[in-house]
Coordinates of C-alpha atoms in Angstrom, one line a residue:
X285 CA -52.7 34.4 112.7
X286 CA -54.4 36.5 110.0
X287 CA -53.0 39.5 108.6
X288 CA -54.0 42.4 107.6
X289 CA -57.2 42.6 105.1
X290 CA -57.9 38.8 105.9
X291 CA -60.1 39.4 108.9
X292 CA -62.2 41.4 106.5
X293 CA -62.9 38.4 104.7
X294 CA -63.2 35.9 106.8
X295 CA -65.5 37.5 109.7
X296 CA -68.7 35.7 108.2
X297 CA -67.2 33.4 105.3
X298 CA -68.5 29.5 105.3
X299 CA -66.2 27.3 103.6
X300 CA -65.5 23.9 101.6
X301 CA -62.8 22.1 102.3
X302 CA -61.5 19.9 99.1
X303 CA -59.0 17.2 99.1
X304 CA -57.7 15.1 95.8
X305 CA -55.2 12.3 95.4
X306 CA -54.4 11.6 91.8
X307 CA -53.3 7.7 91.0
X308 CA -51.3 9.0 88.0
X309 CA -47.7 9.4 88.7
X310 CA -47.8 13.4 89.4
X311 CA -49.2 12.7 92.7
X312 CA -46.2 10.0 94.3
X313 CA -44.7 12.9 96.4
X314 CA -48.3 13.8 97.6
X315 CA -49.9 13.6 100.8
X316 CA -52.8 10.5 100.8
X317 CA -56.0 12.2 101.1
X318 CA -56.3 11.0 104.7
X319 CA -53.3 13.0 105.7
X320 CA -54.5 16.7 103.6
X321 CA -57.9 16.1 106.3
X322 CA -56.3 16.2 109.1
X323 CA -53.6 19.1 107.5
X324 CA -56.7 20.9 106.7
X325 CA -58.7 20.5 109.7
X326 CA -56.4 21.6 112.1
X327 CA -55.5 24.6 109.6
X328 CA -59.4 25.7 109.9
X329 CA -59.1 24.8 113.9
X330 CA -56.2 27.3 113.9
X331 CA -57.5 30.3 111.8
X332 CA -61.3 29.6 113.6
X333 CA -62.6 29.0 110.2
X334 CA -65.7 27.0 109.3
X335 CA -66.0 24.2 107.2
X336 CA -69.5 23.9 105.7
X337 CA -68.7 20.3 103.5
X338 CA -65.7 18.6 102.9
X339 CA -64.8 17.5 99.0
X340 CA -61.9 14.2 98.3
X341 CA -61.9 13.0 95.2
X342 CA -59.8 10.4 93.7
X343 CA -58.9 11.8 90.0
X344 CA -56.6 13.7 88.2
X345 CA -56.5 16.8 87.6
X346 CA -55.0 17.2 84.0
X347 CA -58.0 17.0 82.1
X348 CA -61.3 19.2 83.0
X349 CA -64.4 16.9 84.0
X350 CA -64.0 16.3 87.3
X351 CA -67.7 15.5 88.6
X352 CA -66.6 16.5 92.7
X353 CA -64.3 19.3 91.4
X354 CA -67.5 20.8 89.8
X355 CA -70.2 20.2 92.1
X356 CA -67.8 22.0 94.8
X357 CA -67.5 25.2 92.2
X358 CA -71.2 25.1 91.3
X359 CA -72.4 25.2 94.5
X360 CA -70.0 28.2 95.4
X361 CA -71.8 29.7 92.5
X362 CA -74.5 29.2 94.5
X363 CA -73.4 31.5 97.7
X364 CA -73.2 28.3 99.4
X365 CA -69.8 29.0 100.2
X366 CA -67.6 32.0 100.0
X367 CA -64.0 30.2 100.8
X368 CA -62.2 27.0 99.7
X369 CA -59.5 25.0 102.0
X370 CA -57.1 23.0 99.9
X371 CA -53.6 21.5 100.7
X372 CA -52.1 23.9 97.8
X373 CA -53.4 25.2 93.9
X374 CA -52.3 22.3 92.2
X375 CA -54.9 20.5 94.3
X376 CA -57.7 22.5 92.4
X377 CA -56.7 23.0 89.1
X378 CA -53.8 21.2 86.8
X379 CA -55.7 22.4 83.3
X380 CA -56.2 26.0 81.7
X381 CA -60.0 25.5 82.2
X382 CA -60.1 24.4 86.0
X383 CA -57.4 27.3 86.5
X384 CA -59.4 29.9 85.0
X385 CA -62.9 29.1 86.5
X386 CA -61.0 29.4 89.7
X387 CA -59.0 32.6 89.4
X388 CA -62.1 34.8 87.9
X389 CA -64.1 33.2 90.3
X390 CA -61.5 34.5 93.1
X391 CA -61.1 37.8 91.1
X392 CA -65.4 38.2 90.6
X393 CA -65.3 38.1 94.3
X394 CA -67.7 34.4 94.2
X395 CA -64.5 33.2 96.0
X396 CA -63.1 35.4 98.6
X397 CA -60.4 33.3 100.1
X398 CA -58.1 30.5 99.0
X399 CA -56.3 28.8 102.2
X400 CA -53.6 26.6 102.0
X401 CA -51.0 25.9 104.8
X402 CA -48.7 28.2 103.1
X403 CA -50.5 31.7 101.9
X404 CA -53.9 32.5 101.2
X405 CA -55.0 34.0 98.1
X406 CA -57.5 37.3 98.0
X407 CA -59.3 39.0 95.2
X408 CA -57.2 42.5 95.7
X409 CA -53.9 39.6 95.2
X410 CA -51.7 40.2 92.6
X411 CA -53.4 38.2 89.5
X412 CA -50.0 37.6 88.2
X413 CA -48.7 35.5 91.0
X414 CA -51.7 33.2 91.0
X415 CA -51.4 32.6 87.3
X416 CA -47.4 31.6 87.2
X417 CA -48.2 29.4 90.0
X418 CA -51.5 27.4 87.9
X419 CA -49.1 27.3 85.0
X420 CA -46.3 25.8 86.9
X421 CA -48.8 23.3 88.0
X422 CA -50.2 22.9 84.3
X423 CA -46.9 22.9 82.8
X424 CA -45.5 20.1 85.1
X425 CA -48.7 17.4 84.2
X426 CA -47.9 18.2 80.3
X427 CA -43.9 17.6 81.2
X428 CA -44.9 14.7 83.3
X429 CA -47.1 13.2 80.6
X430 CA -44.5 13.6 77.8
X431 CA -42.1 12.2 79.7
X432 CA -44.3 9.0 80.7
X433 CA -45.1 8.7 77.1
X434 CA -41.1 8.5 76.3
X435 CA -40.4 6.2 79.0
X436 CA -43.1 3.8 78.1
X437 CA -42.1 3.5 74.5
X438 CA -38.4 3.0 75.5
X439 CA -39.5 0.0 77.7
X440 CA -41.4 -1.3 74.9
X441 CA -38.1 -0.7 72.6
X442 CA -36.6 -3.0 75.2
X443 CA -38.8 -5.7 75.0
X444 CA -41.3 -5.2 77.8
X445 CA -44.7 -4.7 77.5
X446 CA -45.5 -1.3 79.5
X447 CA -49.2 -2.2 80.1
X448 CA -51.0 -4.5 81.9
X449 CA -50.7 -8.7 81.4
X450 CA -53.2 -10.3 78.6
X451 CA -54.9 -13.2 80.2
X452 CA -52.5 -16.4 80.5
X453 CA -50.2 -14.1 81.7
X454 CA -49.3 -12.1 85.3
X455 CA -47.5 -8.5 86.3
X456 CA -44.8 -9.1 88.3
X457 CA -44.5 -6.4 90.1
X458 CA -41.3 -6.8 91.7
X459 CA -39.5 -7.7 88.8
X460 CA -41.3 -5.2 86.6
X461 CA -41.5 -7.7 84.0
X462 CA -44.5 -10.2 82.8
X463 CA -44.3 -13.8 83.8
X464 CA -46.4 -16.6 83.0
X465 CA -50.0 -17.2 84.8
X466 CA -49.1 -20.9 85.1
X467 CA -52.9 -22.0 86.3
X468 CA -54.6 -20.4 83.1
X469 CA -51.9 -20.4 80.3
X470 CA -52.5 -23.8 79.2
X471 CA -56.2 -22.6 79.1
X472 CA -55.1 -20.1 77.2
X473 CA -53.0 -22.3 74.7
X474 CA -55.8 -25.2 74.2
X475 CA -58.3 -22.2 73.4
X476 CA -56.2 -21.2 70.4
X477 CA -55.6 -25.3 69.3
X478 CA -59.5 -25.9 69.4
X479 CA -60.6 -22.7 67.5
X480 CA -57.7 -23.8 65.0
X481 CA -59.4 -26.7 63.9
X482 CA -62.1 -24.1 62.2
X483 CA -65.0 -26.2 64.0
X484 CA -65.8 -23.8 66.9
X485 CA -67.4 -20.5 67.4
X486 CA -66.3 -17.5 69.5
X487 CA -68.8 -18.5 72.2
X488 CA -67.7 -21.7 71.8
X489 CA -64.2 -20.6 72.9
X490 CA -65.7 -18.3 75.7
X491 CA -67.3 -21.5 77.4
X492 CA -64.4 -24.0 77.1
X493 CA -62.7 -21.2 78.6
X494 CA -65.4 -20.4 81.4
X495 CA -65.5 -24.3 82.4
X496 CA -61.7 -24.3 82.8
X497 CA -61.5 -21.1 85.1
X498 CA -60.8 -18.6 82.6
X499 CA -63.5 -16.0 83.6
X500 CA -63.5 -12.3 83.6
X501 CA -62.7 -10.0 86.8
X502 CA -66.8 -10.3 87.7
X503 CA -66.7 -14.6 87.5
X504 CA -68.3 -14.2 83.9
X505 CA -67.6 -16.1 80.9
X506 CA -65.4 -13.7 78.9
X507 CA -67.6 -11.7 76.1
X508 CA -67.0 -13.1 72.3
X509 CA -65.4 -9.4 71.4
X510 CA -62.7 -10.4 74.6
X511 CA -62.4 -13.9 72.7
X512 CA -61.9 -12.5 69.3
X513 CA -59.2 -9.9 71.1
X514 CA -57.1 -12.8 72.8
X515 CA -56.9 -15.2 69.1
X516 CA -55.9 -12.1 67.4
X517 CA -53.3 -10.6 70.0
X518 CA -49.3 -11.1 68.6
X519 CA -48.3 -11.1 72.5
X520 CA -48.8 -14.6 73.1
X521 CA -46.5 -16.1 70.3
X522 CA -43.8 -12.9 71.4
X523 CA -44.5 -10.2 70.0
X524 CA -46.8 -6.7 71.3
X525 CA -48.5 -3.7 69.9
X526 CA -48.0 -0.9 71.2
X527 CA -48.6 2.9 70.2
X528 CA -49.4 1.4 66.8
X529 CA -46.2 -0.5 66.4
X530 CA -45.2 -3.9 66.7
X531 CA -42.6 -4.5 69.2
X532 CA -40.4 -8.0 69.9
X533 CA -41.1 -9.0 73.2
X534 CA -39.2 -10.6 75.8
X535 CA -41.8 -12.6 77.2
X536 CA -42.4 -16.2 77.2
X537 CA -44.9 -17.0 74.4
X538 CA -47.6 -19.6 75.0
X539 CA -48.0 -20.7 71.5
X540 CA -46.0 -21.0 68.1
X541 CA -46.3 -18.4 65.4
X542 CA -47.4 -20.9 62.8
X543 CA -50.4 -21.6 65.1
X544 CA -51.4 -18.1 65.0
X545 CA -51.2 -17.8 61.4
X546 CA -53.6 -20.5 61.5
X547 CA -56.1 -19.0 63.6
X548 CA -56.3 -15.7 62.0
X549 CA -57.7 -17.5 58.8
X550 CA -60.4 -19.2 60.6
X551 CA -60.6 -16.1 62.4
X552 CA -61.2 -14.7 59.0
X553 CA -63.4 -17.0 57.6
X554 CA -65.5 -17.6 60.5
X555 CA -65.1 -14.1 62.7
X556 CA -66.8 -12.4 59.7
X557 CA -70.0 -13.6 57.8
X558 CA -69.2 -14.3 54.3
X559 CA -70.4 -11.1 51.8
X560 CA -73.2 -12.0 49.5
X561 CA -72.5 -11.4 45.6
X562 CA -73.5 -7.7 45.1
X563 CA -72.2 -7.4 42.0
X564 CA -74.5 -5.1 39.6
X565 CA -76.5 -7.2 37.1
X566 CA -76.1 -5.2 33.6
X567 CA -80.2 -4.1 32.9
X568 CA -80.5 -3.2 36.1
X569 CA -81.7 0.1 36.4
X570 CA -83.2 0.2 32.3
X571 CA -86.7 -1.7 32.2
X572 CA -89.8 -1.0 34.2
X573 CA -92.5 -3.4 34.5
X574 CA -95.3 -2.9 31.9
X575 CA -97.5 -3.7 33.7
X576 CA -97.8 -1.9 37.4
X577 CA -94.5 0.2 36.4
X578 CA -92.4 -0.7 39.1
X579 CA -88.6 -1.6 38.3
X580 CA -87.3 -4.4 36.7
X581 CA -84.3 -6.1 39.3
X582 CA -82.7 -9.3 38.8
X583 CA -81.5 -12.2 40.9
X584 CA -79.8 -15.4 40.6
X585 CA -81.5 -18.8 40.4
X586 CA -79.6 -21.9 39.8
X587 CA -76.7 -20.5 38.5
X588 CA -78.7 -18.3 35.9
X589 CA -79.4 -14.7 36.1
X590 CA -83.5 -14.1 35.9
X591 CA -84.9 -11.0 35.9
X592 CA -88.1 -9.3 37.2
X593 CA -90.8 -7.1 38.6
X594 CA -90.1 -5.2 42.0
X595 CA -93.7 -5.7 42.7
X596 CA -93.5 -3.0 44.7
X597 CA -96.8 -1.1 43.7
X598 CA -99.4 -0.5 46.2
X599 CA -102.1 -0.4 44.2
X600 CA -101.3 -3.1 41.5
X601 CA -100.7 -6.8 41.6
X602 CA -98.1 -7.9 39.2
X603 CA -98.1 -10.9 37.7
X604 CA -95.8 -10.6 35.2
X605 CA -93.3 -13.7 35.2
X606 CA -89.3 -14.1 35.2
X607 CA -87.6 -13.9 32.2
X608 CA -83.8 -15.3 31.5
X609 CA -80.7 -12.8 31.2
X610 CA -80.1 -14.8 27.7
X611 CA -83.5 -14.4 26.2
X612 CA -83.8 -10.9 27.6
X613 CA -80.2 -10.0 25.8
X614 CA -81.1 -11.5 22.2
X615 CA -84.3 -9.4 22.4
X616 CA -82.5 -6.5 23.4
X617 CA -79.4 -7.2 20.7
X618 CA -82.5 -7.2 18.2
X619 CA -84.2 -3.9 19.1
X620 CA -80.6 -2.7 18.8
X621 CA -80.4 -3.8 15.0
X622 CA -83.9 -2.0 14.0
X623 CA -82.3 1.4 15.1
X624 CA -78.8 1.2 13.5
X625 CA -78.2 3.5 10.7
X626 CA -77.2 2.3 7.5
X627 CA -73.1 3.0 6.3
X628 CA -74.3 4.7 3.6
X629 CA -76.5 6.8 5.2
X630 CA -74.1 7.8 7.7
X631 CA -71.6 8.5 5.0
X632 CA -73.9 10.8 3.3
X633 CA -74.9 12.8 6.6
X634 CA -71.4 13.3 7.7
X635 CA -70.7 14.4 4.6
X636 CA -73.5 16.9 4.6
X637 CA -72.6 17.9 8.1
X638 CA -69.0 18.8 6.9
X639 CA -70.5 21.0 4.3
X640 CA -73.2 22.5 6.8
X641 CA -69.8 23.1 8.8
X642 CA -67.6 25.3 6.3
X643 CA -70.5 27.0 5.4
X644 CA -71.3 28.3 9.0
X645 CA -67.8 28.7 9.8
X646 CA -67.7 30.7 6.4
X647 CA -70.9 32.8 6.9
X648 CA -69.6 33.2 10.8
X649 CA -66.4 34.9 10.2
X650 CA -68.3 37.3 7.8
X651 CA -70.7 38.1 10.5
X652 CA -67.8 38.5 13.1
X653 CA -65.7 40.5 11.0
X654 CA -69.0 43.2 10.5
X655 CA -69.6 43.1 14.3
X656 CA -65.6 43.6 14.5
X657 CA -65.9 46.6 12.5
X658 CA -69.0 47.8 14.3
X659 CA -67.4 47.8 17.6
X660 CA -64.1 49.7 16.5
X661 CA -66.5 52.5 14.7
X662 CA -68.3 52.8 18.4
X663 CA -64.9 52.6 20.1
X664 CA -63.8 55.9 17.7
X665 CA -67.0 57.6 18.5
X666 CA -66.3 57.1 22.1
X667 CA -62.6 58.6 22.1
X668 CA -63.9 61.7 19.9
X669 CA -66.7 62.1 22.6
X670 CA -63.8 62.1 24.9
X671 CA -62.0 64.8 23.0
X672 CA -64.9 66.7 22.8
X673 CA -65.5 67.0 26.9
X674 CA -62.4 67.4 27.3
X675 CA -62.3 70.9 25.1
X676 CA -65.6 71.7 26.9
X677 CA -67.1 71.6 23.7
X678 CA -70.2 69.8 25.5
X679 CA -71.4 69.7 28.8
X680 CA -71.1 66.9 31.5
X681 CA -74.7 65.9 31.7
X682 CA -74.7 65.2 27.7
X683 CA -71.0 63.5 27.8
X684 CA -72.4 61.1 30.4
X685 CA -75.6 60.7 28.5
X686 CA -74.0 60.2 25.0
X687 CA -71.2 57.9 26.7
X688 CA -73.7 56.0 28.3
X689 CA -75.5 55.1 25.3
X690 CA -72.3 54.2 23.2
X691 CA -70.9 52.0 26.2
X692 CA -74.3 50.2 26.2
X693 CA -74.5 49.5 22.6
X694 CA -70.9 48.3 22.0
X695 CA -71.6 45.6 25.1
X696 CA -74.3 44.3 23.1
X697 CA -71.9 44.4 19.9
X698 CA -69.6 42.1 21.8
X699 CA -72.2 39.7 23.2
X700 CA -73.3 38.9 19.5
X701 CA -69.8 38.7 18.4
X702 CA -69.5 35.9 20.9
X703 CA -72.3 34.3 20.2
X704 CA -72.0 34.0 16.3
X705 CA -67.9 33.0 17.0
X706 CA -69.4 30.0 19.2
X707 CA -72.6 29.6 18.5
X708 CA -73.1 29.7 15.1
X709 CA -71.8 25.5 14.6
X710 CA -73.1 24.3 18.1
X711 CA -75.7 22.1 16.6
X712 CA -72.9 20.0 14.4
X713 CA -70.8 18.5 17.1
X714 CA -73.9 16.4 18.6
X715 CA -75.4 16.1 15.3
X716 CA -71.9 14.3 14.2
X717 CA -71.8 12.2 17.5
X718 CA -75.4 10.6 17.1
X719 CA -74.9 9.8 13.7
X720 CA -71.6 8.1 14.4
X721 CA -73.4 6.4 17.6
X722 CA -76.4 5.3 15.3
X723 CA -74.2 3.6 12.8
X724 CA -72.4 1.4 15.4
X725 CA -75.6 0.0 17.0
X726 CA -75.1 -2.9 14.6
X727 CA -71.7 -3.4 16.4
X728 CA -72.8 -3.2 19.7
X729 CA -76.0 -5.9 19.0
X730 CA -73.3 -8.5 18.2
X731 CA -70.8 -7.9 20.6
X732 CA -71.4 -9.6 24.6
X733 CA -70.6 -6.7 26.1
X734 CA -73.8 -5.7 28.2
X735 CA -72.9 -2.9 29.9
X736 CA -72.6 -1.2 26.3
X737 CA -75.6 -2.7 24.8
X738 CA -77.5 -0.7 28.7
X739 CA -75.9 2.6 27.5
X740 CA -77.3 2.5 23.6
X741 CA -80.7 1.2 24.8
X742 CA -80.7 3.7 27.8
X743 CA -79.9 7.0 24.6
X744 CA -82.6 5.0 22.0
X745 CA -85.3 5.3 24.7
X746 CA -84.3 6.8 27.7
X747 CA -86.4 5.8 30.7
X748 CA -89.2 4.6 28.6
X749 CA -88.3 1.1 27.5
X750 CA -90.2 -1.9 29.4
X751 CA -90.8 -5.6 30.0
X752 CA -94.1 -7.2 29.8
X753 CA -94.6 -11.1 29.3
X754 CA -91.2 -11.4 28.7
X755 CA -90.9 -9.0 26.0
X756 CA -89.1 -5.9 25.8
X757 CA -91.9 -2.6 24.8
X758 CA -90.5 0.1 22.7
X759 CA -90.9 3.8 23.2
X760 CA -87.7 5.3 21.1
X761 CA -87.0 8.8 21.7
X762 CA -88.1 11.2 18.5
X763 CA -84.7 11.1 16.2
X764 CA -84.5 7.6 16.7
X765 CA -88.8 6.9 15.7
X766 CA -87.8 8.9 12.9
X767 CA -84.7 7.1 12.1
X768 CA -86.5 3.7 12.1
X769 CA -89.2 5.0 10.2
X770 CA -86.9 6.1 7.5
X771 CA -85.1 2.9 7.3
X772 CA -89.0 1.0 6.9
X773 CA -89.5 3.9 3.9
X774 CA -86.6 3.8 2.1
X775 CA -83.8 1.7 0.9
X776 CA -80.2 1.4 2.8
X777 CA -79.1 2.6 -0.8
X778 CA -81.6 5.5 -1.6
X779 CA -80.2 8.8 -0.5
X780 CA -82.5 10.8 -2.1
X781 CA -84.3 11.6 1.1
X782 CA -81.7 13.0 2.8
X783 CA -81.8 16.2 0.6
X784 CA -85.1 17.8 2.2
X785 CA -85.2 21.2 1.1
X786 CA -85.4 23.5 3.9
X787 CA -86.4 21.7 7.3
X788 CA -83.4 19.9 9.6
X789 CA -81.3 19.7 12.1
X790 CA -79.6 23.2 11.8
X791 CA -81.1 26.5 13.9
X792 CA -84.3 27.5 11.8
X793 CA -82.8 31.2 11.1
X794 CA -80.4 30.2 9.2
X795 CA -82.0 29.2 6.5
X796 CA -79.8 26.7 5.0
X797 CA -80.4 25.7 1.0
X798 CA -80.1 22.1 2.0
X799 CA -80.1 20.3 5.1
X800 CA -80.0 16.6 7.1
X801 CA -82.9 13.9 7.8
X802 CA -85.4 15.9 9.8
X803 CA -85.5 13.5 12.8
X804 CA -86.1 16.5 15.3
X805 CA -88.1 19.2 13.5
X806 CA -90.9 21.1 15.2
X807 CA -92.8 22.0 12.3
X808 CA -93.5 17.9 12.7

């Protein structure tokens, strides 16, 4: 009989009834769904409630996504209903998000009574009560589950295989063990001989199998990704994965380890389709065509490596032929030789460059030690301003004023100081590096290292070098033009023209008395 507030609630209240039997292991000690209707219905009988639908569902509760679960709560959203019947909470909810749609819904007054054999749950209830009761429930599924999860991987310690049989082989259910399917393990065993022999394919496998009985749940021929799974699986010469580990197995194996070995390399040489060669070609990526200006790419023909127009312009048609990797290096190693710098001329630069260098460094620390001096002088001035405020000998607005205007001029005293301690030799350290890399190009045009002879081409002429009628077309970048046109001028021996009275390398201001080649001058 209902007590107290209850009547209030349930005067005009339409209710869904809901029933769920889980096939996990939490539900064993629970009443078949079957048996929670007829509960349920003679509970509503009873109390003279009335049942608008009824809800069973098949699924556990652990996880949130229950597709009846939430059609049931939607439509209570709804106003379809204002009440749910259930055989008791866990029967709702076994996960935080389940459990707390259904308490605010209870407490939001969208539910307005919860009846279980037991109790009945209103929104005045005591929250608390409702919440250690969906935590028991919650708590027990994550206990249950860890303590599957031991379980299973103890079995698996012992030797048995906590899942269910591969095909060949049978659950026993009584025995808890896994026997041998004695109509399709021979199947099973003459699959792995045939694919052995490295002449059949994975359908191949699928239809001797078919033919022989071997079919999937459905009577299909099992899918080649079910094939490849069976040849590949350590359980049917004794051993098991599972959880990631690789357990011994106290089942009977169907075939011998040292057939199995043999099937995973014609697993692996016919399971996979064999990688074309992708390695890079080594002018790849250097030449453009000269004639539509698409890329040059290369390919292999008959063992050599050719190279060619993309011919991928749209508004062009190419017809500029294949050229050899050989011919195209020797043309290449050439090119190289016209832009190498003499010894001797590198000698004499360097040594110029070491001179340009202690004088800089020289004239530099003269510079920084005025700028030094500067900044302590504005520093003083600053600390006797200080004084001065301080004895009220000026006023604030002309301390700030006057401070302001020191502050701001020693910052910029600092800024050149730093630039004349770092800037003042920049210019050398490349200028040293491309003459060094200029005199080695005569190096690098003997050697057979083409990846080298890419990256020297690739600094002589950046992206402008290309291939028309087999021939390599020069564009050199402006120090090297004016290093080749040097070397048609003048003699590797003649150094005279390196002393070029004021135009170079060097920063313009500085206004050196003698300077390097002028291979990047802007006066040019």
């Amino acid at each position: 009989m209902l007590k107290g507030n209850s009547m209030v609630y349930d005067t005009i209240m339409i209710y869904f009834l809901y029933a769920r039997k889980s096939t996990d292991v939490e539900d064993k000690q629970v009443l078949s769904i079957a048996a929670q209707l007829s509960e349920l219905r003679t509970l509503a009988k009873n109390e003279g409630l009335g049942i608008a639908t009824e809800f069973t569902e098949s699924r556990t509760a652990k996880l949130p996504g229950r597709p009846v679960f939430n059609d049931m709560m939607a439509r209570i959203q709804r106003g379809e209903a204002q009440g749910v019947i259930c055989w008791k909470l866990d029967r709702l909810a076994r996960n935080p998000v389940d459990d707390g749609l259904v308490r605010w819904s209870l407490q939001q007054g969208t539910i307005q009574r919860i009846a279980t054999p037991e109790k009945s749950y209103y929104p005045p209830d005591n929250v608390l009560l409702m919440s250690v009761e969906f935590g028991m429930a919650n708590q027990f599924i994550r206990d249950l589950s860890s303590n599957t999860k031991r379980g299973l991987h103890h079995k698996a310690r012992l030797g048995i295989f906590p899942s269910l049989a591969p095909t060949g082989y049978l659950n026993d259910v009584r025995a808890k063990t896994i026997v041998v399917d004695r109509k399709k393990s021979k199947h099973i065993r003459a699959a792995f001989e045939l694919y052995a022999k490295g002449n059949s394919r994975l359908e191949d496998i699928s239809k001797f199998l078919f033919d022989n009985g071997v079919r999937s749940s459905g009577g299909l021929a099992l899918h080649k990704d079910r094939i490849r799974f069976i040849l590949t699986n350590p359980f049917y010469y004794g051993q098991f994965r599972y959880g990631d580990e690789i357990y011994e197995g106290k089942h009977t194996p169907l075939i011998t380890k040292e057939l199995f070995d043999k099937v995973q390399r014609v697993v692996e040489k016919r399971g996979h389709p064999q990688k074309l060669d992708k390695q890079p070609k080594a002018f790849c990526g250097l030449l453009r065509c000269g004639e539509c200006g698409s890329m040059i790419t290369a390919e292999i023909q008959k063992g050599h490596v050719y190279y060619r127009c993309t011919k991928k312009s749209k508004t062009a048609r190419c017809l500029q032929p294949y050229v050899r990797e050989e011919t195209l290096t020797a043309d290449l190693s050439e090119l190289l030789t016209q832009y190498a710098m003499p010894q001797e001329w590198a000698q004499g630069l360097l040594a110029l460059v070491a001179k340009d260098e202690k004088d800089a460094t020289r004239t530099a620390a003269v510079v920084v030690s005025g700028l030094q001096e500067k900044k302590a002088d504005i520093s003083r001035k600053l600390d006797r301003l200080t004084d001065l405020f301080v004895e009220q000998d000026i006023d604030r607005d002309a301390y700030l004023e006057r401070k302001r205007s020191l502050m701001s001029a020693r910052k910029s005293v600092e800024e050149v100081q730093a630039k004349a301690q770092s800037g003042q030799c920049a210019w050398l350290e490349p200028m040293r590096e491309w003459i060094i890399e200029a005199s080695i190009l005569d190096e690098t045009a003997k050697n057979f290292d083409l990846p080298s002879k890419k990256s020297s081409l690739q600094k002589i002429f950046g992206s402008n070098l290309t291939l028309r009628n087999k021939k390599p077309v020069e564009n050199p970048l402006k120090h090297y033009a004016s290093l080749r046109e040097a070397r048609l001028n003048f003699s590797e021996n003649d150094l005279s023209f390196i002393l070029a009275a004021g135009l170079g390398f060097e920063p313009r201001y500085t206004a050196p008395e003698a300077v390097v080649l002028p291979l990047d001058d802007p006066a040019n």
